[in-house]
mmCIF file of C-alpha atoms in Angstrom:
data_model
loop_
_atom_site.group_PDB
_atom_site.id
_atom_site.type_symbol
_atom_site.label_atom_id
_atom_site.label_comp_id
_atom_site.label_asym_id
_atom_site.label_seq_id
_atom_site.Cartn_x
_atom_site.Cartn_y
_atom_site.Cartn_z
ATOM 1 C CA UNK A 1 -67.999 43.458 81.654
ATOM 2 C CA UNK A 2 -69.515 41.813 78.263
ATOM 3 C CA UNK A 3 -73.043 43.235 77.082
ATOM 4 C CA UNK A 4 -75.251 40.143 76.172
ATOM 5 C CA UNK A 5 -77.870 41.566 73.235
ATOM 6 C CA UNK A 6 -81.501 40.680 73.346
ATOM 7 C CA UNK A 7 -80.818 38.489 70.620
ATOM 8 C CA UNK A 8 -78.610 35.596 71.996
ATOM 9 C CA UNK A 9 -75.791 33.659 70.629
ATOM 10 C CA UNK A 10 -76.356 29.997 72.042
ATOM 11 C CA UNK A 11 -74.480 26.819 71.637
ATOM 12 C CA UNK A 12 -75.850 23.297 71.726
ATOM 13 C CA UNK A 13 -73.589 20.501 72.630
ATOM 14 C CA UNK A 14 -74.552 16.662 73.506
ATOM 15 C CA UNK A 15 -73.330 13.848 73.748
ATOM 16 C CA UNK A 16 -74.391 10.720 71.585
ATOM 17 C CA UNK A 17 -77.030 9.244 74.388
ATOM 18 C CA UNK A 18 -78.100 12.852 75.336
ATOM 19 C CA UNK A 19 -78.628 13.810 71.624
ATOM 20 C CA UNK A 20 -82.280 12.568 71.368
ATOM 21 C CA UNK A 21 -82.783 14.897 75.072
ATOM 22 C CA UNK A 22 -81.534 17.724 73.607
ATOM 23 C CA UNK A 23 -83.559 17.350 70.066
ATOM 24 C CA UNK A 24 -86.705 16.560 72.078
ATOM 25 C CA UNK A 25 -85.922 20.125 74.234
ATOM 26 C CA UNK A 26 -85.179 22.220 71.433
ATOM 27 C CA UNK A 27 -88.244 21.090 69.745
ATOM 28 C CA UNK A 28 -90.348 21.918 72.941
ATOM 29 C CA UNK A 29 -88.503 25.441 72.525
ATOM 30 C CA UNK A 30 -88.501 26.260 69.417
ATOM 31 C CA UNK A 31 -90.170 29.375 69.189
ATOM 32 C CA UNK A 32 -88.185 30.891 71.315
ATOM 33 C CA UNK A 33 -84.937 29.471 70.201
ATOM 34 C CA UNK A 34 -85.187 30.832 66.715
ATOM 35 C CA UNK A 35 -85.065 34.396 68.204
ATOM 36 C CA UNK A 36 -81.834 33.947 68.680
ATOM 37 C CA UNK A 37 -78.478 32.613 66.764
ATOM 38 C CA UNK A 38 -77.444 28.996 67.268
ATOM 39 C CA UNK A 39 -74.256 27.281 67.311
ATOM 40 C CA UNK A 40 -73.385 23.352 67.752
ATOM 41 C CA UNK A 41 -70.855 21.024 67.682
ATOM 42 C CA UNK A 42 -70.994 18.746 64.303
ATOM 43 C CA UNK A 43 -73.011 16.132 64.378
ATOM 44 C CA UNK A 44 -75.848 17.973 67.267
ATOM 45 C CA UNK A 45 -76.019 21.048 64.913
ATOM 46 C CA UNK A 46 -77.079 18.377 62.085
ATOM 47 C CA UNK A 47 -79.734 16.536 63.764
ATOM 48 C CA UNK A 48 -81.315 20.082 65.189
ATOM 49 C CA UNK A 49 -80.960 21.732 61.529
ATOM 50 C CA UNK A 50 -82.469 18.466 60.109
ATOM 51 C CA UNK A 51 -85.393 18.069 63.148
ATOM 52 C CA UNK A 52 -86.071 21.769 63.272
ATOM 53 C CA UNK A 53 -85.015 23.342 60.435
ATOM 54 C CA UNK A 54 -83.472 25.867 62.660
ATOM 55 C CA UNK A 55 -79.935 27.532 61.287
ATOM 56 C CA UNK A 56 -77.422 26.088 63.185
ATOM 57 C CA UNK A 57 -73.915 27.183 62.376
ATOM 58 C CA UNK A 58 -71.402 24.044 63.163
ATOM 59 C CA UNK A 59 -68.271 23.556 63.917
ATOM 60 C CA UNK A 60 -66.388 19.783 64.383
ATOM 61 C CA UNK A 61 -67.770 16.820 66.155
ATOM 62 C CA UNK A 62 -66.801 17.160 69.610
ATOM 63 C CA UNK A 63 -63.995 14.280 69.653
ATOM 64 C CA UNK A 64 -62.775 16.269 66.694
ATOM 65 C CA UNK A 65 -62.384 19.641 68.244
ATOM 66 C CA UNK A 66 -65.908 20.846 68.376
ATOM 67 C CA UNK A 67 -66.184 21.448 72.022
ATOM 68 C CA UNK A 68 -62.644 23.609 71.825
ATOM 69 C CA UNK A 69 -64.133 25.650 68.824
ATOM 70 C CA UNK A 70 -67.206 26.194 71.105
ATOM 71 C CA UNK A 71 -64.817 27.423 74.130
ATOM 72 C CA UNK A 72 -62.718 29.421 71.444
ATOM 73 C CA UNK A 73 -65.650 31.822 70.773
ATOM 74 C CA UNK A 74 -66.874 31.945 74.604
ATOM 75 C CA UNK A 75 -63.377 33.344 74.978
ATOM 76 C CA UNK A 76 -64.101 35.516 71.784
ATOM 77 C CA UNK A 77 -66.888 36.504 73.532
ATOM 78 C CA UNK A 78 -68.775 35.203 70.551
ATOM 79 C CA UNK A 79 -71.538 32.822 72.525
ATOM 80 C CA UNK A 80 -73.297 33.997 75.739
ATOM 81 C CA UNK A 81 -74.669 30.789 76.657
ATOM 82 C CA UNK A 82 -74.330 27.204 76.469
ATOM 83 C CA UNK A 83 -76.705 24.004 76.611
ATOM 84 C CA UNK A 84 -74.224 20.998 77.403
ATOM 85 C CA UNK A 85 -76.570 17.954 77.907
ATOM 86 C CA UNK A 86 -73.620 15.369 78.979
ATOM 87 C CA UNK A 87 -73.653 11.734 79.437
ATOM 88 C CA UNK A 88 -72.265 11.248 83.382
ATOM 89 C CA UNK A 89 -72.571 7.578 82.593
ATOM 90 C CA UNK A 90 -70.393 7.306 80.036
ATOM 91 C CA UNK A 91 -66.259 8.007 79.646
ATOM 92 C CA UNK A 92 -65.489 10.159 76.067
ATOM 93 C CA UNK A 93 -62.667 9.996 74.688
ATOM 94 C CA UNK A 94 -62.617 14.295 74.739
ATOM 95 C CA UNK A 95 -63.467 14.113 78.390
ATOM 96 C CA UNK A 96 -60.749 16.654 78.794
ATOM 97 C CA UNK A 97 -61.843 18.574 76.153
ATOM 98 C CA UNK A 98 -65.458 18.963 77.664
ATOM 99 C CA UNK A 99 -63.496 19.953 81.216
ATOM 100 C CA UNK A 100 -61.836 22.658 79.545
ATOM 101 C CA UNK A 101 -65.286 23.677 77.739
ATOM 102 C CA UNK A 102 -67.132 23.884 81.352
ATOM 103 C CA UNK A 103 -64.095 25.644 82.837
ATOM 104 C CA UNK A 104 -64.148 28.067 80.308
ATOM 105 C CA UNK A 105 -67.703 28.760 80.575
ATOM 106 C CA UNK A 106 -67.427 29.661 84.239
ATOM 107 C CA UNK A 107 -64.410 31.794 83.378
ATOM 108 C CA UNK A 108 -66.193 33.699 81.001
ATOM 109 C CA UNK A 109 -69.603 34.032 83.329
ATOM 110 C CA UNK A 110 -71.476 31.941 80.806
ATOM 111 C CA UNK A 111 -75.043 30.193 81.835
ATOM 112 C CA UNK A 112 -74.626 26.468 81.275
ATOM 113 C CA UNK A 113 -77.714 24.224 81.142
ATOM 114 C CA UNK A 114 -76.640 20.528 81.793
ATOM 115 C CA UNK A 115 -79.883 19.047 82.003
ATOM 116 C CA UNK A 116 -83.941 19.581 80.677
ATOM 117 C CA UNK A 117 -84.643 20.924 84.205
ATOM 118 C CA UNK A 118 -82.073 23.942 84.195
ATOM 119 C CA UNK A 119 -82.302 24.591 80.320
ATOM 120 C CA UNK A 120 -86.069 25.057 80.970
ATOM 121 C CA UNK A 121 -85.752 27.313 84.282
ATOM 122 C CA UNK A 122 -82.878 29.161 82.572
ATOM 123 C CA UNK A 123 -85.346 29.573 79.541
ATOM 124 C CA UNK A 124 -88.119 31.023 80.851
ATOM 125 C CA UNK A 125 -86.184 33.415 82.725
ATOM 126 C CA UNK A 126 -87.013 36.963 82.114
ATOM 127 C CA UNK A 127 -83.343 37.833 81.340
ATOM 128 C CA UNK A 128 -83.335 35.940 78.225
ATOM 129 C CA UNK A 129 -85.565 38.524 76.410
ATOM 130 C CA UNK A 130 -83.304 41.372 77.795
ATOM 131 C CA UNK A 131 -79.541 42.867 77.585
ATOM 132 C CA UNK A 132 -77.580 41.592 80.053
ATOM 133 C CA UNK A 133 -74.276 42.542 81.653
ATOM 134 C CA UNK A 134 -71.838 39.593 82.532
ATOM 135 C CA UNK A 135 -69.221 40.324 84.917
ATOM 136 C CA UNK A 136 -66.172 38.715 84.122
ATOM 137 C CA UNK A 137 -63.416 38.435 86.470
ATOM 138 C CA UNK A 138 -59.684 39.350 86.232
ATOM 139 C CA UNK A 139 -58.055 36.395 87.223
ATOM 140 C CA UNK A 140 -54.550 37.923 86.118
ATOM 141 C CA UNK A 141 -53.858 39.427 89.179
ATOM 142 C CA UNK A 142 -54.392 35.910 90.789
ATOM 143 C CA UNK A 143 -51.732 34.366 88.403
ATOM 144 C CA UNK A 144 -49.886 36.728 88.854
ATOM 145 C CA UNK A 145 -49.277 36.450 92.443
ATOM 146 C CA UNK A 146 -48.890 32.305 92.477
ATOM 147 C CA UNK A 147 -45.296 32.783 89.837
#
């Protein structure tokens, strides 16, 4: 079990034709957001520091490692929830990086928000203004049994 404070740690990822989606949300939510610590990949965290004046720490682009230093500190149990507007239109050339992000995510019991709709229903949930216990499975025992 991880304890998820009041106070959130929340990463914001996009890619380049979701960018200006994600800006426009985080503007919408501002208030709120700044309640809690935020975390992007490179060049997202610099357009939503520059937009919103929010503090955003950042870590590398995404094609340069940013999405694997995101799923790092889920692992670290360093960021209890993610906002991951993707482009399904569009082949990146970390596609397998952003697999392993999502995989680790649901590993690690993390909300994702993919889209405006879920971000906003995940938002106004009353859980985000309260501790919160995530469950987190042991797969070991699965590994274990399959070598």
């Amino acid at each position: 079990m991880v304890r998820m404070k009041k106070q959130k740690n929340i990463a914001l990822v996009a890619h380049d034709n979701r960018k200006k989606d994600l800006v426009e949300w985080v503007v919408k939510n501002k208030k709120k957001l700044a309640e809690h610590f935020l975390y992007g990949t490179g060049t997202t965290g610099n357009i939503i520091a520059k937009e919103t004046n929010l503090p955003v720490r950042r870590y590398k682009s995404g094609p340069l490692g940013g999405d694997q230093q995101i799923g790092s500190r889920i692992i670290e149990k360093d960021i209890d929830f993610l906002v991951f507007f993707w482009d399904p239109l569009e082949a990146q050339p970390h596609d397998p990086d952003v697999k392993a992000l999502l995989r680790i995510a649901v590993l690690y019991d993390i909300p994702v928000a993919m889209n405006v709709a879920t971000a906003d229903f995940m938002f106004s949930s009353k859980l985000m203004d309260q501790e919160y216990n995530r469950y987190i499975i042991d797969y070991g025992t699965r590994i274990k049994r399959k070598y």
